[in-house]
Amino acid sequence: MYSVLIVDDEEPVLDSFAFMLDGKIPDFNLAGKARSGYEAIKLLYELKPDVVFMDIQMPGLDGLDTIEEVHEKFSETIFILSTAFERFDLACRAIPLGVHAFLVKPVTKQMFHETLTSVAELLDLRKKKQQQKIGSNKDEVLFQQYMSSEIWKEQSDEQWNYWRHTLSIDSNYGQVCLINLDSENENRFNLLKEKLSKKNRFFFSEYLNFGLFLFPGDIPSSTLKLAISTALAETVSHEEACCVGFGPLEEGPRLYLSCIAALEDIRSKKSTIQDKISSRLKIIQIRRKIGLADARELHALFDSWWQEVFSFYSFSIGKAKMVSFFTLLVDDVCGCYQPQGEEEEPFDPAVEIFELADMNEWKDWSRSAFARLCNIAERRKTSALPIPLIKALSFIEGNFEKQIQLSDAAESASISSAYLSKLFASHIDSSFVDYLTRQRIEKAVSLMNTGGLSVKDIAFRTGYQDPNYFSKIFKKIMGVSPTKYLQGVSNE
């Protein structure tokens, strides 16, 4: 069943569309009605409809401006425009926004039904392709299940024989190697895998923020270590920090011992200073961006952070850290721990997190819990933040490396500097300068982790013309000077 939102400032049109839709067209149901662009945005976040009938001519935020505001976040939503006049200029504006159809009022019952029929065909085709993709990925799903979960457990001979046969593992022995590459590149392990595959057979998967390599066969540990160190030297640049953990050779049912030993080995080698600063920065970013940033960006940032935590700490200590984090996040989103807070917490982080038994349970719980908090924050902040402030924040995030002023951000939002300053103070409890500074320092840390740049270069790339002033601001926010931070990166 597909859901439909109807947006029009004329009540008779809302009633007419609702009447033609409600219970009369198979596979579609009425999700809600909105009478303005601002109300439509609010309901889009709350209802997440599959289809939206959008009137163009509405007071305030018109239909095309509304679609433009939400286009990136709701790229899969099908928008159908309706207007009293057929105008070429409106059609030209609608095409880049991916509008599905353009209806001229009055919309007849036949026109309405034919449009939804074409929409149903498109939605059914999307669903079919998704199902085909799921089916074709069945083998990959089994492989990932073994590498992310089963290999970390002690197995019976029967269980091991099942996985050995399913994955075509050609030996009853194997050993595990975990590799950490400090790079933001999603394909950071590709060159290494290509180099190793020329002389070695292995199975690869990403575990936490590591590359997990399973080498089947009775390979001498010294031979394997030489092969990996050689491959790393030829594929990883000097600017990238790298850390390797090795597990011993084990029989198939006991490969979990090799996994645990490799994890303990890599934990003992990693630097604690950079991990702590990186973790702190990501917590700050998540708390500041929740409800404002793109959902994919937030979830990627959250996944990156908790993977770092669990790769460095044991599962029990990692869970304790997650309790602290989720308690902070619940308070940020709901304000339920504030003296004046009246709202109850949506869930108790301590109770729910400490009951989790392993990483698989953590993944399932955390994704659901984080998504729930993101949705709450998104609904509140989107409905609470004025559109001009959202535009100004977007301008800052895209131009923080330049010498921008409050007036530049205000101009991008078509408001006065004084009004924008008030919006910052009343809606996000920050000044323009403080918000801009946080953006710049976050980028500076990212550049430092990449390596290869001096403090002076980093200062210039993040909008600071005076490296000494940059160093002062960096130390004030991060608790360590940029020079000391860079020394920690180079020593990893």
PDB file of N, CA, C and O in Angstrom, residues 113-174:
ATOM      1  N   HIS A 113      -6.890   9.366 -11.828  1.00  0.00           N
ATOM      2  CA  HIS A 113      -6.683   7.916 -11.785  1.00  0.00           C
ATOM      3  C   HIS A 113      -5.565   7.482 -12.723  1.00  0.00           C
ATOM      4  O   HIS A 113      -4.763   6.605 -12.383  1.00  0.00           O
ATOM      5  N   GLU A 114      -5.509   8.059 -13.922  1.00  0.00           N
ATOM      6  CA  GLU A 114      -4.454   7.688 -14.875  1.00  0.00           C
ATOM      7  C   GLU A 114      -3.073   8.059 -14.341  1.00  0.00           C
ATOM      8  O   GLU A 114      -2.101   7.316 -14.521  1.00  0.00           O
ATOM      9  N   THR A 115      -3.000   9.206 -13.670  1.00  0.00           N
ATOM     10  CA  THR A 115      -1.717   9.622 -13.095  1.00  0.00           C
ATOM     11  C   THR A 115      -1.262   8.645 -12.020  1.00  0.00           C
ATOM     12  O   THR A 115      -0.092   8.225 -11.982  1.00  0.00           O
ATOM     13  N   LEU A 116      -2.183   8.257 -11.123  1.00  0.00           N
ATOM     14  CA  LEU A 116      -1.809   7.308 -10.077  1.00  0.00           C
ATOM     15  C   LEU A 116      -1.508   5.929 -10.632  1.00  0.00           C
ATOM     16  O   LEU A 116      -0.701   5.190 -10.062  1.00  0.00           O
ATOM     17  N   THR A 117      -2.133   5.561 -11.744  1.00  0.00           N
ATOM     18  CA  THR A 117      -1.810   4.271 -12.371  1.00  0.00           C
ATOM     19  C   THR A 117      -0.358   4.256 -12.829  1.00  0.00           C
ATOM     20  O   THR A 117       0.366   3.267 -12.630  1.00  0.00           O
ATOM     21  N   SER A 118       0.079   5.362 -13.454  1.00  0.00           N
ATOM     22  CA  SER A 118       1.484   5.437 -13.896  1.00  0.00           C
ATOM     23  C   SER A 118       2.432   5.464 -12.698  1.00  0.00           C
ATOM     24  O   SER A 118       3.524   4.889 -12.741  1.00  0.00           O
ATOM     25  N   VAL A 119       2.002   6.101 -11.623  1.00  0.00           N
ATOM     26  CA  VAL A 119       2.816   6.131 -10.408  1.00  0.00           C
ATOM     27  C   VAL A 119       2.947   4.729  -9.809  1.00  0.00           C
ATOM     28  O   VAL A 119       4.026   4.311  -9.381  1.00  0.00           O
ATOM     29  N   ALA A 120       1.841   3.985  -9.797  1.00  0.00           N
ATOM     30  CA  ALA A 120       1.860   2.620  -9.261  1.00  0.00           C
ATOM     31  C   ALA A 120       2.825   1.746 -10.045  1.00  0.00           C
ATOM     32  O   ALA A 120       3.561   0.931  -9.474  1.00  0.00           O
ATOM     33  N   GLU A 121       2.820   1.893 -11.381  1.00  0.00           N
ATOM     34  CA  GLU A 121       3.746   1.109 -12.206  1.00  0.00           C
ATOM     35  C   GLU A 121       5.194   1.423 -11.853  1.00  0.00           C
ATOM     36  O   GLU A 121       6.036   0.517 -11.784  1.00  0.00           O
ATOM     37  N   LEU A 122       5.490   2.714 -11.642  1.00  0.00           N
ATOM     38  CA  LEU A 122       6.851   3.109 -11.288  1.00  0.00           C
ATOM     39  C   LEU A 122       7.249   2.572  -9.917  1.00  0.00           C
ATOM     40  O   LEU A 122       8.345   2.017  -9.746  1.00  0.00           O
ATOM     41  N   LEU A 123       6.358   2.682  -8.945  1.00  0.00           N
ATOM     42  CA  LEU A 123       6.664   2.193  -7.597  1.00  0.00           C
ATOM     43  C   LEU A 123       6.790   0.674  -7.564  1.00  0.00           C
ATOM     44  O   LEU A 123       7.660   0.129  -6.869  1.00  0.00           O
ATOM     45  N   ASP A 124       5.936  -0.018  -8.325  1.00  0.00           N
ATOM     46  CA  ASP A 124       6.024  -1.486  -8.393  1.00  0.00           C
ATOM     47  C   ASP A 124       7.342  -1.918  -9.030  1.00  0.00           C
ATOM     48  O   ASP A 124       7.947  -2.919  -8.616  1.00  0.00           O
ATOM     49  N   LEU A 125       7.774  -1.182 -10.051  1.00  0.00           N
ATOM     50  CA  LEU A 125       9.037  -1.507 -10.715  1.00  0.00           C
ATOM     51  C   LEU A 125      10.209  -1.312  -9.766  1.00  0.00           C
ATOM     52  O   LEU A 125      11.136  -2.131  -9.716  1.00  0.00           O
ATOM     53  N   ARG A 126      10.170  -0.245  -8.989  1.00  0.00           N
ATOM     54  CA  ARG A 126      11.224  -0.023  -7.984  1.00  0.00           C
ATOM     55  C   ARG A 126      11.269  -1.186  -6.993  1.00  0.00           C
ATOM     56  O   ARG A 126      12.342  -1.689  -6.650  1.00  0.00           O
ATOM     57  N   LYS A 127      10.107  -1.599  -6.525  1.00  0.00           N
ATOM     58  CA  LYS A 127      10.035  -2.681  -5.548  1.00  0.00           C
ATOM     59  C   LYS A 127      10.565  -3.990  -6.145  1.00  0.00           C
ATOM     60  O   LYS A 127      11.288  -4.741  -5.479  1.00  0.00           O
ATOM     61  N   LYS A 128      10.217  -4.248  -7.399  1.00  0.00           N
ATOM     62  CA  LYS A 128      10.655  -5.479  -8.064  1.00  0.00           C
ATOM     63  C   LYS A 128      12.178  -5.495  -8.204  1.00  0.00           C
ATOM     64  O   LYS A 128      12.825  -6.524  -7.960  1.00  0.00           O
ATOM     65  N   LYS A 129      12.764  -4.361  -8.593  1.00  0.00           N
ATOM     66  CA  LYS A 129      14.219  -4.289  -8.739  1.00  0.00           C
ATOM     67  C   LYS A 129      14.909  -4.504  -7.395  1.00  0.00           C
ATOM     68  O   LYS A 129      15.955  -5.150  -7.327  1.00  0.00           O
ATOM     69  N   GLN A 130      14.309  -3.960  -6.341  1.00  0.00           N
ATOM     70  CA  GLN A 130      14.877  -4.138  -5.014  1.00  0.00           C
ATOM     71  C   GLN A 130      14.844  -5.598  -4.587  1.00  0.00           C
ATOM     72  O   GLN A 130      15.807  -6.121  -4.010  1.00  0.00           O
ATOM     73  N   GLN A 131      13.734  -6.286  -4.891  1.00  0.00           N
ATOM     74  CA  GLN A 131      13.618  -7.703  -4.555  1.00  0.00           C
ATOM     75  C   GLN A 131      14.621  -8.543  -5.341  1.00  0.00           C
ATOM     76  O   GLN A 131      15.206  -9.488  -4.821  1.00  0.00           O
ATOM     77  N   GLN A 132      14.814  -8.189  -6.635  1.00  0.00           N
ATOM     78  CA  GLN A 132      15.797  -8.908  -7.455  1.00  0.00           C
ATOM     79  C   GLN A 132      17.201  -8.713  -6.908  1.00  0.00           C
ATOM     80  O   GLN A 132      18.013  -9.638  -6.880  1.00  0.00           O
ATOM     81  N   LYS A 133      17.467  -7.496  -6.457  1.00  0.00           N
ATOM     82  CA  LYS A 133      18.778  -7.203  -5.892  1.00  0.00           C
ATOM     83  C   LYS A 133      19.024  -8.010  -4.628  1.00  0.00           C
ATOM     84  O   LYS A 133      20.100  -8.553  -4.405  1.00  0.00           O
ATOM     85  N   ILE A 134      17.970  -8.124  -3.802  1.00  0.00           N
ATOM     86  CA  ILE A 134      18.081  -8.911  -2.567  1.00  0.00           C
ATOM     87  C   ILE A 134      18.360 -10.373  -2.891  1.00  0.00           C
ATOM     88  O   ILE A 134      19.190 -11.034  -2.266  1.00  0.00           O
ATOM     89  N   GLY A 135      17.652 -10.894  -3.904  1.00  0.00           N
ATOM     90  CA  GLY A 135      17.842 -12.288  -4.281  1.00  0.00           C
ATOM     91  C   GLY A 135      19.239 -12.563  -4.796  1.00  0.00           C
ATOM     92  O   GLY A 135      19.867 -13.574  -4.456  1.00  0.00           O
ATOM     93  N   SER A 136      19.768 -11.650  -5.612  1.00  0.00           N
ATOM     94  CA  SER A 136      21.099 -11.844  -6.183  1.00  0.00           C
ATOM     95  C   SER A 136      22.192 -11.711  -5.139  1.00  0.00           C
ATOM     96  O   SER A 136      23.311 -12.168  -5.338  1.00  0.00           O
ATOM     97  N   ASN A 137      21.862 -11.069  -4.034  1.00  0.00           N
ATOM     98  CA  ASN A 137      22.858 -10.861  -2.979  1.00  0.00           C
ATOM     99  C   ASN A 137      22.806 -11.929  -1.884  1.00  0.00           C
ATOM    100  O   ASN A 137      23.421 -11.768  -0.838  1.00  0.00           O
ATOM    101  N   LYS A 138      22.056 -13.020  -2.116  1.00  0.00           N
ATOM    102  CA  LYS A 138      21.894 -14.032  -1.071  1.00  0.00           C
ATOM    103  C   LYS A 138      23.235 -14.627  -0.650  1.00  0.00           C
ATOM    104  O   LYS A 138      23.518 -14.765   0.549  1.00  0.00           O
ATOM    105  N   ASP A 139      24.081 -14.969  -1.626  1.00  0.00           N
ATOM    106  CA  ASP A 139      25.384 -15.537  -1.298  1.00  0.00           C
ATOM    107  C   ASP A 139      26.243 -14.539  -0.533  1.00  0.00           C
ATOM    108  O   ASP A 139      26.963 -14.906   0.401  1.00  0.00           O
ATOM    109  N   GLU A 140      26.169 -13.273  -0.946  1.00  0.00           N
ATOM    110  CA  GLU A 140      26.941 -12.238  -0.269  1.00  0.00           C
ATOM    111  C   GLU A 140      26.461 -12.068   1.163  1.00  0.00           C
ATOM    112  O   GLU A 140      27.264 -11.841   2.075  1.00  0.00           O
ATOM    113  N   VAL A 141      25.169 -12.192   1.376  1.00  0.00           N
ATOM    114  CA  VAL A 141      24.612 -12.070   2.723  1.00  0.00           C
ATOM    115  C   VAL A 141      25.146 -13.171   3.628  1.00  0.00           C
ATOM    116  O   VAL A 141      25.533 -12.933   4.777  1.00  0.00           O
ATOM    117  N   LEU A 142      25.187 -14.402   3.107  1.00  0.00           N
ATOM    118  CA  LEU A 142      25.719 -15.518   3.893  1.00  0.00           C
ATOM    119  C   LEU A 142      27.193 -15.313   4.217  1.00  0.00           C
ATOM    120  O   LEU A 142      27.648 -15.576   5.330  1.00  0.00           O
ATOM    121  N   PHE A 143      27.946 -14.825   3.219  1.00  0.00           N
ATOM    122  CA  PHE A 143      29.364 -14.576   3.430  1.00  0.00           C
ATOM    123  C   PHE A 143      29.578 -13.533   4.520  1.00  0.00           C
ATOM    124  O   PHE A 143      30.398 -13.709   5.430  1.00  0.00           O
ATOM    125  N   GLN A 144      28.810 -12.430   4.439  1.00  0.00           N
ATOM    126  CA  GLN A 144      28.951 -11.377   5.432  1.00  0.00           C
ATOM    127  C   GLN A 144      28.510 -11.861   6.814  1.00  0.00           C
ATOM    128  O   GLN A 144      29.059 -11.438   7.835  1.00  0.00           O
ATOM    129  N   GLN A 145      27.515 -12.732   6.843  1.00  0.00           N
ATOM    130  CA  GLN A 145      27.065 -13.289   8.123  1.00  0.00           C
ATOM    131  C   GLN A 145      28.193 -14.069   8.793  1.00  0.00           C
ATOM    132  O   GLN A 145      28.418 -13.953  10.003  1.00  0.00           O
ATOM    133  N   TYR A 146      28.898 -14.848   7.997  1.00  0.00           N
ATOM    134  CA  TYR A 146      29.995 -15.632   8.566  1.00  0.00           C
ATOM    135  C   TYR A 146      31.129 -14.721   9.031  1.00  0.00           C
ATOM    136  O   TYR A 146      31.624 -14.838  10.161  1.00  0.00           O
ATOM    137  N   MET A 147      31.555 -13.778   8.166  1.00  0.00           N
ATOM    138  CA  MET A 147      32.719 -12.957   8.462  1.00  0.00           C
ATOM    139  C   MET A 147      32.463 -11.945   9.579  1.00  0.00           C
ATOM    140  O   MET A 147      33.383 -11.563  10.306  1.00  0.00           O
ATOM    141  N   SER A 148      31.235 -11.493   9.721  1.00  0.00           N
ATOM    142  CA  SER A 148      30.958 -10.488  10.739  1.00  0.00           C
ATOM    143  C   SER A 148      30.492 -11.079  12.058  1.00  0.00           C
ATOM    144  O   SER A 148      30.579 -10.436  13.098  1.00  0.00           O
ATOM    145  N   SER A 149      30.003 -12.337  12.007  1.00  0.00           N
ATOM    146  CA  SER A 149      29.406 -12.892  13.220  1.00  0.00           C
ATOM    147  C   SER A 149      29.927 -14.287  13.556  1.00  0.00           C
ATOM    148  O   SER A 149      30.516 -14.513  14.615  1.00  0.00           O
ATOM    149  N   GLU A 150      29.719 -15.235  12.646  1.00  0.00           N
ATOM    150  CA  GLU A 150      29.997 -16.651  12.961  1.00  0.00           C
ATOM    151  C   GLU A 150      31.469 -16.937  13.197  1.00  0.00           C
ATOM    152  O   GLU A 150      31.818 -17.785  14.025  1.00  0.00           O
ATOM    153  N   ILE A 151      32.340 -16.226  12.499  1.00  0.00           N
ATOM    154  CA  ILE A 151      33.771 -16.489  12.664  1.00  0.00           C
ATOM    155  C   ILE A 151      34.257 -16.081  14.053  1.00  0.00           C
ATOM    156  O   ILE A 151      35.302 -16.532  14.522  1.00  0.00           O
ATOM    157  N   TRP A 152      33.484 -15.238  14.744  1.00  0.00           N
ATOM    158  CA  TRP A 152      33.854 -14.772  16.080  1.00  0.00           C
ATOM    159  C   TRP A 152      33.315 -15.695  17.173  1.00  0.00           C
ATOM    160  O   TRP A 152      33.502 -15.411  18.359  1.00  0.00           O
ATOM    161  N   LYS A 153      32.655 -16.790  16.785  1.00  0.00           N
ATOM    162  CA  LYS A 153      32.082 -17.713  17.760  1.00  0.00           C
ATOM    163  C   LYS A 153      32.749 -19.086  17.683  1.00  0.00           C
ATOM    164  O   LYS A 153      33.183 -19.517  16.617  1.00  0.00           O
ATOM    165  N   GLU A 154      32.794 -19.743  18.814  1.00  0.00           N
ATOM    166  CA  GLU A 154      33.242 -21.134  18.804  1.00  0.00           C
ATOM    167  C   GLU A 154      32.170 -21.982  18.126  1.00  0.00           C
ATOM    168  O   GLU A 154      30.975 -21.814  18.374  1.00  0.00           O
ATOM    169  N   GLN A 155      32.602 -22.915  17.251  1.00  0.00           N
ATOM    170  CA  GLN A 155      31.656 -23.693  16.465  1.00  0.00           C
ATOM    171  C   GLN A 155      31.866 -25.181  16.679  1.00  0.00           C
ATOM    172  O   GLN A 155      32.973 -25.642  16.981  1.00  0.00           O
ATOM    173  N   SER A 156      30.803 -25.917  16.473  1.00  0.00           N
ATOM    174  CA  SER A 156      30.911 -27.368  16.469  1.00  0.00           C
ATOM    175  C   SER A 156      31.483 -27.803  15.119  1.00  0.00           C
ATOM    176  O   SER A 156      31.537 -27.022  14.169  1.00  0.00           O
ATOM    177  N   ASP A 157      31.892 -29.067  15.036  1.00  0.00           N
ATOM    178  CA  ASP A 157      32.397 -29.580  13.763  1.00  0.00           C
ATOM    179  C   ASP A 157      31.331 -29.493  12.672  1.00  0.00           C
ATOM    180  O   ASP A 157      31.635 -29.191  11.510  1.00  0.00           O
ATOM    181  N   GLU A 158      30.066 -29.764  13.049  1.00  0.00           N
ATOM    182  CA  GLU A 158      28.975 -29.699  12.069  1.00  0.00           C
ATOM    183  C   GLU A 158      28.783 -28.273  11.543  1.00  0.00           C
ATOM    184  O   GLU A 158      28.601 -28.060  10.329  1.00  0.00           O
ATOM    185  N   GLN A 159      28.814 -27.312  12.455  1.00  0.00           N
ATOM    186  CA  GLN A 159      28.660 -25.910  12.022  1.00  0.00           C
ATOM    187  C   GLN A 159      29.807 -25.488  11.115  1.00  0.00           C
ATOM    188  O   GLN A 159      29.597 -24.842  10.091  1.00  0.00           O
ATOM    189  N   TRP A 160      31.027 -25.856  11.480  1.00  0.00           N
ATOM    190  CA  TRP A 160      32.183 -25.491  10.664  1.00  0.00           C
ATOM    191  C   TRP A 160      32.100 -26.130   9.281  1.00  0.00           C
ATOM    192  O   TRP A 160      32.370 -25.469   8.269  1.00  0.00           O
ATOM    193  N   ASN A 161      31.705 -27.382   9.218  1.00  0.00           N
ATOM    194  CA  ASN A 161      31.599 -28.065   7.922  1.00  0.00           C
ATOM    195  C   ASN A 161      30.549 -27.407   7.029  1.00  0.00           C
ATOM    196  O   ASN A 161      30.702 -27.332   5.802  1.00  0.00           O
ATOM    197  N   TYR A 162      29.475 -26.902   7.657  1.00  0.00           N
ATOM    198  CA  TYR A 162      28.444 -26.210   6.874  1.00  0.00           C
ATOM    199  C   TYR A 162      29.029 -24.956   6.236  1.00  0.00           C
ATOM    200  O   TYR A 162      28.863 -24.701   5.037  1.00  0.00           O
ATOM    201  N   TRP A 163      29.723 -24.135   7.035  1.00  0.00           N
ATOM    202  CA  TRP A 163      30.275 -22.902   6.503  1.00  0.00           C
ATOM    203  C   TRP A 163      31.414 -23.170   5.529  1.00  0.00           C
ATOM    204  O   TRP A 163      31.562 -22.459   4.517  1.00  0.00           O
ATOM    205  N   ARG A 164      32.195 -24.179   5.814  1.00  0.00           N
ATOM    206  CA  ARG A 164      33.302 -24.511   4.906  1.00  0.00           C
ATOM    207  C   ARG A 164      32.761 -24.906   3.533  1.00  0.00           C
ATOM    208  O   ARG A 164      33.301 -24.486   2.501  1.00  0.00           O
ATOM    209  N   HIS A 165      31.678 -25.698   3.525  1.00  0.00           N
ATOM    210  CA  HIS A 165      31.063 -26.104   2.259  1.00  0.00           C
ATOM    211  C   HIS A 165      30.367 -24.922   1.585  1.00  0.00           C
ATOM    212  O   HIS A 165      30.504 -24.711   0.366  1.00  0.00           O
ATOM    213  N   THR A 166      29.634 -24.112   2.356  1.00  0.00           N
ATOM    214  CA  THR A 166      28.881 -22.988   1.794  1.00  0.00           C
ATOM    215  C   THR A 166      29.789 -21.945   1.159  1.00  0.00           C
ATOM    216  O   THR A 166      29.491 -21.411   0.086  1.00  0.00           O
ATOM    217  N   LEU A 167      30.923 -21.662   1.802  1.00  0.00           N
ATOM    218  CA  LEU A 167      31.824 -20.614   1.324  1.00  0.00           C
ATOM    219  C   LEU A 167      32.985 -21.161   0.501  1.00  0.00           C
ATOM    220  O   LEU A 167      33.847 -20.396   0.066  1.00  0.00           O
ATOM    221  N   SER A 168      32.998 -22.487   0.281  1.00  0.00           N
ATOM    222  CA  SER A 168      34.068 -23.129  -0.513  1.00  0.00           C
ATOM    223  C   SER A 168      35.450 -22.846   0.071  1.00  0.00           C
ATOM    224  O   SER A 168      36.395 -22.485  -0.644  1.00  0.00           O
ATOM    225  N   ILE A 169      35.567 -22.993   1.382  1.00  0.00           N
ATOM    226  CA  ILE A 169      36.864 -22.843   2.042  1.00  0.00           C
ATOM    227  C   ILE A 169      37.628 -24.148   1.861  1.00  0.00           C
ATOM    228  O   ILE A 169      37.163 -25.217   2.255  1.00  0.00           O
ATOM    229  N   ASP A 170      38.816 -24.084   1.279  1.00  0.00           N
ATOM    230  CA  ASP A 170      39.517 -25.295   0.855  1.00  0.00           C
ATOM    231  C   ASP A 170      40.518 -25.827   1.874  1.00  0.00           C
ATOM    232  O   ASP A 170      41.432 -26.570   1.517  1.00  0.00           O
ATOM    233  N   SER A 171      40.381 -25.465   3.127  1.00  0.00           N
ATOM    234  CA  SER A 171      41.291 -25.972   4.153  1.00  0.00           C
ATOM    235  C   SER A 171      40.574 -26.029   5.481  1.00  0.00           C
ATOM    236  O   SER A 171      39.602 -25.301   5.711  1.00  0.00           O
ATOM    237  N   ASN A 172      41.056 -26.901   6.355  1.00  0.00           N
ATOM    238  CA  ASN A 172      40.482 -27.006   7.687  1.00  0.00           C
ATOM    239  C   ASN A 172      41.212 -26.113   8.677  1.00  0.00           C
ATOM    240  O   ASN A 172      40.915 -26.127   9.862  1.00  0.00           O
ATOM    241  N   TYR A 173      42.173 -25.312   8.182  1.00  0.00           N
ATOM    242  CA  TYR A 173      42.932 -24.407   9.035  1.00  0.00           C
ATOM    243  C   TYR A 173      42.874 -22.991   8.460  1.00  0.00           C
ATOM    244  O   TYR A 173      42.579 -22.784   7.275  1.00  0.00           O
ATOM    245  N   GLY A 174      43.191 -22.028   9.297  1.00  0.00           N
ATOM    246  CA  GLY A 174      43.234 -20.648   8.831  1.00  0.00           C
ATOM    247  C   GLY A 174      43.741 -19.723   9.911  1.00  0.00           C
ATOM    248  O   GLY A 174      43.859 -20.103  11.083  1.00  0.00           O
TER     249      GLY A 174
END
